[in-house]
PDB file of C-alpha atoms in Angstrom:
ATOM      1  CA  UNK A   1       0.000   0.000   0.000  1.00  0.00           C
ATOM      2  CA  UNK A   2       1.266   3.660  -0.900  1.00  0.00           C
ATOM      3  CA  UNK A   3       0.619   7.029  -0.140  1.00  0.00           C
ATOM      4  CA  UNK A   4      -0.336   9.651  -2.082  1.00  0.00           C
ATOM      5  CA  UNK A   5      -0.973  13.555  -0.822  1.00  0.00           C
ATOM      6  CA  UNK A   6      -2.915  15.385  -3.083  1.00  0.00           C
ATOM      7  CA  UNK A   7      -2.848  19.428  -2.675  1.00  0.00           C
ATOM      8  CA  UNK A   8      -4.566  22.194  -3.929  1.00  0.00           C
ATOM      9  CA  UNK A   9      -1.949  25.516  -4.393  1.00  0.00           C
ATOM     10  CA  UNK A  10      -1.776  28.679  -2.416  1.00  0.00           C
ATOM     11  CA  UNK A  11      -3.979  31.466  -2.913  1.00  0.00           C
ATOM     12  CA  UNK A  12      -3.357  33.607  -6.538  1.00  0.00           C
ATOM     13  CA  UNK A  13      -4.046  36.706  -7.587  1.00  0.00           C
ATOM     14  CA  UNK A  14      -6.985  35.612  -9.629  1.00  0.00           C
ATOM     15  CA  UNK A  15      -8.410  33.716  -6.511  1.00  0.00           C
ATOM     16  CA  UNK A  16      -8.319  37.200  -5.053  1.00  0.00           C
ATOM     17  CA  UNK A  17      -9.927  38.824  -8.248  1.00  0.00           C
ATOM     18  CA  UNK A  18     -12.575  35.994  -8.793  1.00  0.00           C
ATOM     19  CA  UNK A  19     -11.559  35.057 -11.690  1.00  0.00           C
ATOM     20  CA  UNK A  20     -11.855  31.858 -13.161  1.00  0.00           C
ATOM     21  CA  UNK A  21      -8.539  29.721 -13.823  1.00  0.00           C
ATOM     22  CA  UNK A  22      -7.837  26.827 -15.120  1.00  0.00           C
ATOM     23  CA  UNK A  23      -5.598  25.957 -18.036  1.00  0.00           C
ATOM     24  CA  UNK A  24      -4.685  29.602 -17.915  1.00  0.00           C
ATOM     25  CA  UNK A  25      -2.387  30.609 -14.527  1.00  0.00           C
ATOM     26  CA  UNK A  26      -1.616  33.533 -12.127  1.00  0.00           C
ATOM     27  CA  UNK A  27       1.082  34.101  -9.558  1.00  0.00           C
ATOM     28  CA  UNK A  28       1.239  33.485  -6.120  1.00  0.00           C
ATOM     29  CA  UNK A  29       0.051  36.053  -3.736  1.00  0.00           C
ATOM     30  CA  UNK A  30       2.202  36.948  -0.795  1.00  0.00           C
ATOM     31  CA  UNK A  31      -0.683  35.156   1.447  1.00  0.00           C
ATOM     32  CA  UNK A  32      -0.237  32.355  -1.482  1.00  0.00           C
ATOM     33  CA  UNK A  33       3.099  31.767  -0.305  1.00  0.00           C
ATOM     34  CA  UNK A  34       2.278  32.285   3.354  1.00  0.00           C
ATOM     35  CA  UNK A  35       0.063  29.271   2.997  1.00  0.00           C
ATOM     36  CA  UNK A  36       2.435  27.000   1.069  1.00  0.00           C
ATOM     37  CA  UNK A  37       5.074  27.705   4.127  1.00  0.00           C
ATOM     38  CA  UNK A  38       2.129  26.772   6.606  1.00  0.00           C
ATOM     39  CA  UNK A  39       1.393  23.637   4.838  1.00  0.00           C
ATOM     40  CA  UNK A  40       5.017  22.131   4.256  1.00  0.00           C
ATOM     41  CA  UNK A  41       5.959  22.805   7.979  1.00  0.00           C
ATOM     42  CA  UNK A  42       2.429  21.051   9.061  1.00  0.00           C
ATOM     43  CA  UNK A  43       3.781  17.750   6.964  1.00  0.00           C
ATOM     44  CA  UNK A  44       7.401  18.562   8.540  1.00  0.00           C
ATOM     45  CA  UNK A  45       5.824  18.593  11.836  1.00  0.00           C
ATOM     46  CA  UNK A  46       4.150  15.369  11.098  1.00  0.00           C
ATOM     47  CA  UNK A  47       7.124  13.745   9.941  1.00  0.00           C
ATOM     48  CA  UNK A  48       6.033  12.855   6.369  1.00  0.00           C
ATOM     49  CA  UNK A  49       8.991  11.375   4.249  1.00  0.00           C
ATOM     50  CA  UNK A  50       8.308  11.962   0.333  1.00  0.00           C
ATOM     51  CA  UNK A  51      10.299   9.771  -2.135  1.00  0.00           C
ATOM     52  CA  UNK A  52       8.881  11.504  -5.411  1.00  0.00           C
ATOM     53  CA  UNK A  53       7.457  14.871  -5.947  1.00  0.00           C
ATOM     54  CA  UNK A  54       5.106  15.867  -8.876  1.00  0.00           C
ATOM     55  CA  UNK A  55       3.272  19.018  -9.898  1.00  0.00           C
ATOM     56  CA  UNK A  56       1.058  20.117 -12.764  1.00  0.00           C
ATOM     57  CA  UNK A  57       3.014  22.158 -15.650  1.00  0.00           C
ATOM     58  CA  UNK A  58       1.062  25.419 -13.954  1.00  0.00           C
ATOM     59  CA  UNK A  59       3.115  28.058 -12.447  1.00  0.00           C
ATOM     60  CA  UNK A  60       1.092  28.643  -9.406  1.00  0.00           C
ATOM     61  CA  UNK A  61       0.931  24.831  -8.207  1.00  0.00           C
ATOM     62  CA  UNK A  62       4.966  24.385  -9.363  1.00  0.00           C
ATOM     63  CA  UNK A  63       5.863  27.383  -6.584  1.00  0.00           C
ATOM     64  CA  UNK A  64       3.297  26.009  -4.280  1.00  0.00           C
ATOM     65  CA  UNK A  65       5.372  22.899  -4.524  1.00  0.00           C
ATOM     66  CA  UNK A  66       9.002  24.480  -4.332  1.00  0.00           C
ATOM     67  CA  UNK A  67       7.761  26.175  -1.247  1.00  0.00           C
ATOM     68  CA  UNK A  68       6.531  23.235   0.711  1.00  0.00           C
ATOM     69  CA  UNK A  69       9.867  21.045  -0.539  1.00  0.00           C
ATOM     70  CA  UNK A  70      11.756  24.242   1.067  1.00  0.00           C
ATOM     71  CA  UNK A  71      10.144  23.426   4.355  1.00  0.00           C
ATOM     72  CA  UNK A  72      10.549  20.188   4.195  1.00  0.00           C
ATOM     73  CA  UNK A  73      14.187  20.456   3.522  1.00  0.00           C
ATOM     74  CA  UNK A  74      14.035  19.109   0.869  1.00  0.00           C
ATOM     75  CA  UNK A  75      14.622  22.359  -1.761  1.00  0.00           C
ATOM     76  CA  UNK A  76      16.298  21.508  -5.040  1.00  0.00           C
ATOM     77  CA  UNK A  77      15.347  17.923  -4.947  1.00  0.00           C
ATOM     78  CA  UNK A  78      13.838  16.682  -8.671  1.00  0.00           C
ATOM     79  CA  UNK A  79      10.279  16.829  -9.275  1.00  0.00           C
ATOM     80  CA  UNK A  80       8.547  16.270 -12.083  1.00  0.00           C
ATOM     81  CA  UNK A  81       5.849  19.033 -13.620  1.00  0.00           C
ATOM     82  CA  UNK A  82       3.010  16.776 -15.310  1.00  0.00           C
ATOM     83  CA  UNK A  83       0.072  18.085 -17.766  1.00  0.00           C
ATOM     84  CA  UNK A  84      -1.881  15.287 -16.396  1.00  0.00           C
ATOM     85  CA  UNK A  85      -2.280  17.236 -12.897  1.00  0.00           C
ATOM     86  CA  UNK A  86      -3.568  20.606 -14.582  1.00  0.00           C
ATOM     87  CA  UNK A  87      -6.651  22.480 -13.634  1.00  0.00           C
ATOM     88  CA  UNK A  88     -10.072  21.656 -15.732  1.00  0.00           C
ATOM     89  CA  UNK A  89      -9.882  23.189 -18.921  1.00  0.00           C
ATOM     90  CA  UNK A  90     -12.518  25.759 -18.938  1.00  0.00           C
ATOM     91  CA  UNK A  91     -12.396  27.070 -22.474  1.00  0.00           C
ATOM     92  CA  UNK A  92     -13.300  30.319 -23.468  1.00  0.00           C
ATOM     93  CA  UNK A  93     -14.471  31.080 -19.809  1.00  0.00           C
ATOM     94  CA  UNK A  94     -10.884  31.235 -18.796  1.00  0.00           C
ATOM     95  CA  UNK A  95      -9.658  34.390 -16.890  1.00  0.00           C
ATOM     96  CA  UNK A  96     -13.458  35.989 -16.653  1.00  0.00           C
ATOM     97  CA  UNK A  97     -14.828  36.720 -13.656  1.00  0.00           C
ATOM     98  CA  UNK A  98     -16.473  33.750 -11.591  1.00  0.00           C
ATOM     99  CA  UNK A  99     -20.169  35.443 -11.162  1.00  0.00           C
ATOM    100  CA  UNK A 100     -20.725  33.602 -14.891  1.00  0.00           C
ATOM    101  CA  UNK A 101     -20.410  29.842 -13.181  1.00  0.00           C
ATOM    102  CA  UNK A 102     -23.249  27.873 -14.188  1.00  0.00           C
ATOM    103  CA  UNK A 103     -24.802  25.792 -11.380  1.00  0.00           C
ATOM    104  CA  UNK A 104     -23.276  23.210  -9.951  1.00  0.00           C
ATOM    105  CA  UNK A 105     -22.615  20.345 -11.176  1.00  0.00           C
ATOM    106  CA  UNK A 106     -20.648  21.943 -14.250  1.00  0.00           C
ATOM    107  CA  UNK A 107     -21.150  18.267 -15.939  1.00  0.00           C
ATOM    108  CA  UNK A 108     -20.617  18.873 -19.603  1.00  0.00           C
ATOM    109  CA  UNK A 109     -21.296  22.742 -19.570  1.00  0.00           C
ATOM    110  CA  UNK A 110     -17.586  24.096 -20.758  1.00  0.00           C
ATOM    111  CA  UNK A 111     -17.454  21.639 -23.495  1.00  0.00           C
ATOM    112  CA  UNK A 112     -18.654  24.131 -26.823  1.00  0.00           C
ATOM    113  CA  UNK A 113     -16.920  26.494 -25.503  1.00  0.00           C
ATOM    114  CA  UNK A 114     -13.511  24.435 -25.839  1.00  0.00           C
ATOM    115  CA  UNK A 115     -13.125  23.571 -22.543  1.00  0.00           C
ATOM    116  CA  UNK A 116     -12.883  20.130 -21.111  1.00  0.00           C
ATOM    117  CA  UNK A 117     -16.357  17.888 -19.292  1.00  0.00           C
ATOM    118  CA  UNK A 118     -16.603  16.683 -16.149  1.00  0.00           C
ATOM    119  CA  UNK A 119     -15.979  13.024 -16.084  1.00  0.00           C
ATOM    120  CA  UNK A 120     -13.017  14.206 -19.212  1.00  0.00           C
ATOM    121  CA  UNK A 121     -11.348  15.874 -16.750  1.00  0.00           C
ATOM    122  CA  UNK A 122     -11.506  12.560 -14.054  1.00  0.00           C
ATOM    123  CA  UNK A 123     -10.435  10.468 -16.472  1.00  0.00           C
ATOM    124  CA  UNK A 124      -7.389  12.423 -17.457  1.00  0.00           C
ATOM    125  CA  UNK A 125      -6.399  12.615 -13.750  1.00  0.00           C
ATOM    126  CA  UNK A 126      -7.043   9.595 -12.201  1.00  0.00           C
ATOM    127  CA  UNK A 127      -5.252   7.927 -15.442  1.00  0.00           C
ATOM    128  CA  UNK A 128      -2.342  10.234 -14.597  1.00  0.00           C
ATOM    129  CA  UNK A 129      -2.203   9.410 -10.911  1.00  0.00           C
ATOM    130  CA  UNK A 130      -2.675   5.568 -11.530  1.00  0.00           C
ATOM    131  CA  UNK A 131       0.209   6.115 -13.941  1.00  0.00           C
ATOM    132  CA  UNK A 132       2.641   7.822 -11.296  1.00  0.00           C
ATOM    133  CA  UNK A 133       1.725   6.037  -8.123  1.00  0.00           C
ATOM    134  CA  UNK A 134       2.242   2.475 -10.303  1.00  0.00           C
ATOM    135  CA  UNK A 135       5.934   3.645 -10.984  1.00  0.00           C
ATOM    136  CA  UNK A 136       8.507   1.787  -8.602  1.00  0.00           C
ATOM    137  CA  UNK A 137       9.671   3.350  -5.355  1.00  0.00           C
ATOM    138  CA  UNK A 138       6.587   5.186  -5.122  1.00  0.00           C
ATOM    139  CA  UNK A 139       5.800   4.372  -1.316  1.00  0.00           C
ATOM    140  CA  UNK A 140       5.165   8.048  -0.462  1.00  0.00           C
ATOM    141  CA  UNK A 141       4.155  10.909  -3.134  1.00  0.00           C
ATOM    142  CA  UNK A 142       3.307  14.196  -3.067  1.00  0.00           C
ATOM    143  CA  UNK A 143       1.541  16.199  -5.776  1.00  0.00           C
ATOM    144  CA  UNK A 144       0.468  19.820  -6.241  1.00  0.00           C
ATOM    145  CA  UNK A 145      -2.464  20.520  -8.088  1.00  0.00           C
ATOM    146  CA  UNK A 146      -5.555  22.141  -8.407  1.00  0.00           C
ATOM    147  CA  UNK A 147      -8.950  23.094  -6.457  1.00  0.00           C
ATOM    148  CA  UNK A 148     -11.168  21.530  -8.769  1.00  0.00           C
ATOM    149  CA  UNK A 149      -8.939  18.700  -9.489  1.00  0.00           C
ATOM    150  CA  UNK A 150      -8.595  17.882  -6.688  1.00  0.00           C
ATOM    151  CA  UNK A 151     -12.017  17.841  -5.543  1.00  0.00           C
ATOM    152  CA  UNK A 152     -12.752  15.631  -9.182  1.00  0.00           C
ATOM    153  CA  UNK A 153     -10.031  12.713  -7.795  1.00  0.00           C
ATOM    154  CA  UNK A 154     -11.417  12.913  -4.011  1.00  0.00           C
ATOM    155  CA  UNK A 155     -15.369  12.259  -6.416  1.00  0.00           C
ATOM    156  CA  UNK A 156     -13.942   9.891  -8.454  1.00  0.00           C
ATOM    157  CA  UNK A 157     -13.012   7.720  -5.623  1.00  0.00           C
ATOM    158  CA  UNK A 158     -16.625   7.744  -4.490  1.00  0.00           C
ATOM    159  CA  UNK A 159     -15.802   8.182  -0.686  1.00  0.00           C
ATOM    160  CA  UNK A 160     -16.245  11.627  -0.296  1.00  0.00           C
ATOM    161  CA  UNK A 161     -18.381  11.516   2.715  1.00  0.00           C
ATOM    162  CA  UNK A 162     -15.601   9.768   4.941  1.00  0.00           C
ATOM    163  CA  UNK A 163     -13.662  13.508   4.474  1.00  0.00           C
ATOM    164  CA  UNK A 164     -15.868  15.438   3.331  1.00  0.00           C
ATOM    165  CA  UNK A 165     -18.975  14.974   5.425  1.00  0.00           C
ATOM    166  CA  UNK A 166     -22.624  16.270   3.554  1.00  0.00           C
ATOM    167  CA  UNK A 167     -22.930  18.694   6.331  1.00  0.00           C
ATOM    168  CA  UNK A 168     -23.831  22.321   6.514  1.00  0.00           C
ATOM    169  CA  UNK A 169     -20.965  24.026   6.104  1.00  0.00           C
ATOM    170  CA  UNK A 170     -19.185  21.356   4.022  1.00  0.00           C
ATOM    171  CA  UNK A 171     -15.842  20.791   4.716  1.00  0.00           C
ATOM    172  CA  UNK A 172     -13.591  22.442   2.342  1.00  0.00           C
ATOM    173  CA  UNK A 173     -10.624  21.917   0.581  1.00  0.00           C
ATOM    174  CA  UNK A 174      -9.170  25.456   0.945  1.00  0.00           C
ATOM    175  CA  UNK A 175      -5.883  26.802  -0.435  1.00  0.00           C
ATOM    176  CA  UNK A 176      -2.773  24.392  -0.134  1.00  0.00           C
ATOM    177  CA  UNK A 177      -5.358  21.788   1.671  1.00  0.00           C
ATOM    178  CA  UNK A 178      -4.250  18.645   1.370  1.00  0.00           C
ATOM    179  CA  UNK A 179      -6.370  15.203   0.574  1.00  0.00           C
ATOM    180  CA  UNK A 180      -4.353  11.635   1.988  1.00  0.00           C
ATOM    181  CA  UNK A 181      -5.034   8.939   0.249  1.00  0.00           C
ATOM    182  CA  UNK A 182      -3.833   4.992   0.129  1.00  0.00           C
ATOM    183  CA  UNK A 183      -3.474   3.481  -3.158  1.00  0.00           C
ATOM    184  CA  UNK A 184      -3.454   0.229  -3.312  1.00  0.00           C
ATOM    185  CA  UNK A 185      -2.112  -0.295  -7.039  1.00  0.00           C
ATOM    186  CA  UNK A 186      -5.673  -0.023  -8.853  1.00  0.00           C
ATOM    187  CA  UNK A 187      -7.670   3.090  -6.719  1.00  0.00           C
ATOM    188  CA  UNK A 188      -7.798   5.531  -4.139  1.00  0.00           C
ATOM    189  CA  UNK A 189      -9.207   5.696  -0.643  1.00  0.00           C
ATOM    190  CA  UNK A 190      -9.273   8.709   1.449  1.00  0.00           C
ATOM    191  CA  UNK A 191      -7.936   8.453   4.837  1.00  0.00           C
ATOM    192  CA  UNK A 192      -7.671  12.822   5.562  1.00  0.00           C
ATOM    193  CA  UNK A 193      -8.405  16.564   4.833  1.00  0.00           C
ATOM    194  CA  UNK A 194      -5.895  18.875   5.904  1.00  0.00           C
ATOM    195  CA  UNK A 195      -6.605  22.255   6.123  1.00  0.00           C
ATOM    196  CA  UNK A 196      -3.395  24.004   7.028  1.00  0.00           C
ATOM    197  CA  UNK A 197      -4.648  27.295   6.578  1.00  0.00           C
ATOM    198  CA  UNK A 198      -8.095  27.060   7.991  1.00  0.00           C
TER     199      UNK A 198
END
């Protein structure tokens, strides 16, 4: 059985200006990299011992990762930046303000615009993570990613309710909050939500 920590990046400046983000990218904020110092000391506190490192190609989850390896002493070790981990591909609704979100769920909705469907976007993740975690020596992994793909993998486990309970307020998977997970070779469980910053 392996490990696998799944986390969502710091806060950006389009986080702050509500704007919607997903194949396109925006920096860190200084409260961005706050959080990402917050989070890698939390798994340095808990003694977590990474053997691999991977982070979507974006530039806000790749310094969200070089922060937390910084912290965990481990800065300048390899990584690997992977398309497979990027944000859903929300077409032409990229980088427009977030007041023009359909309902929930988003399902299908971004397609015509040439952005990516729902269960698209699982597939393409949880094929990327099987992919990784099914590499040798992979006993411990972290990866930084995205808030919506990250919430996809934690659905397409269908276990959401033993982190996430369907309670008012839902738990939620704020910035640089971090999903555990066991792998067992063929899917995911969820042991944990971490919430460094909450």
């Amino acid at each position: 059985m392996a490990t696998l920590y799944m986390m969502r990046h710091g806060q950006t400046l389009f986080n702050v200006l509500k704007r919607k983000q997903g194949w396109c990218d925006s920096p860190l904020t200084e409260l961005g990299i706050e959080q990402a110092h917050r989070a890698g000391a939390l798994l340095h506190e808990r003694g977590v011992t990474f053997d691999h490192f991977y982070t979507s190609t974006s530039e806000r989850a790749v310094d969200t990762l070089e922060v937390v390896m910084g912290e965990l002493g481990v800065a300048g070790a390899p990584y690997e930046r992977v398309k497979g981990l990027k944000e859903w591909n929300f077409g032409a609704f990229e980088a427009i303000t977030e007041d023009v979100n359909p309902p929930l769920p988003y399902g299908d909705y971004y397609k015509p615009f040439g952005g990516e469907g729902e269960m698209e976007l699982r597939e393409r993740l949880m094929t990327t993570i099987a992919e990784l975690m099914n590499r040798p020596g992979h006993d411990c992994v972290l990866m930084a990613s995205h808030g919506a793909a990250v919430a996809q993998v934690l659905r397409a486990t269908g276990e959401e309710e033993l982190i996430r309970p369907n309670v008012t307020p839902r738990p939620r998977i704020g910035n640089c909050g971090i999903i555990v997970y066991d792998w067992n070779g063929e899917r995911l469980h969820p042991l944990e939500l971490i919430n460094p910053n909450a």
